[in-house]
Amino acid sequence: MIKEYQGSLKPTVAKPPIADAEKVTRANNKKDKNLFFNIFLLYNRIWKIKKLFG
């Protein structure tokens, strides 16, 4: 059986496997929020164009 770290659903882990794990989590959260915001803006633009041209 291969044992490797698969991550955790908890925001903080008592002993992270690497020293910079908290920084990686923060960077991923920032990227996720940015992606969601961009998708939201794109959806609104497409919706407005669709509404304009029927």
XYZ file of C-alpha atoms in Angstrom:
54
model
C 0.000 0.000 0.000
C 1.390 3.383 -1.008
C 1.240 5.994 1.715
C 1.421 9.583 0.566
C -0.172 12.797 1.728
C -3.528 13.327 -0.001
C -4.392 16.671 1.573
C -6.937 17.581 4.172
C -10.400 19.090 4.120
C -9.559 21.094 7.226
C -8.105 24.575 6.577
C -5.220 24.056 8.985
C -3.393 20.829 9.615
C -1.597 20.274 12.918
C 1.629 19.215 11.202
C 1.677 20.075 7.505
C 3.894 17.860 5.337
C 5.836 20.830 3.971
C 6.793 24.075 5.661
C 5.018 26.317 3.142
C 1.703 24.425 3.070
C -0.243 27.350 4.530
C 1.101 29.700 1.836
C 0.077 27.240 -0.882
C -3.446 27.030 0.548
C -3.762 30.819 0.607
C -2.503 31.114 -2.969
C -4.979 28.479 -4.154
C -7.880 30.242 -2.394
C -6.915 33.527 -4.044
C -6.768 31.874 -7.472
C -10.125 30.152 -6.909
C -11.802 33.445 -6.005
C -10.258 35.114 -9.050
C -11.451 32.307 -11.335
C -14.988 32.472 -9.927
C -15.082 36.257 -10.363
C -13.873 36.015 -13.972
C -16.452 33.338 -14.797
C -19.151 35.512 -13.231
C -18.123 38.535 -15.334
C -17.970 36.456 -18.509
C -21.408 34.973 -17.830
C -22.883 38.455 -17.325
C -21.390 39.711 -20.601
C -22.708 36.727 -22.538
C -26.131 37.115 -20.918
C -26.279 40.814 -21.881
C -25.299 40.057 -25.491
C -27.843 37.252 -25.691
C -30.545 39.537 -24.282
C -29.595 42.303 -26.729
C -29.785 40.124 -29.852
C -32.512 37.783 -28.681
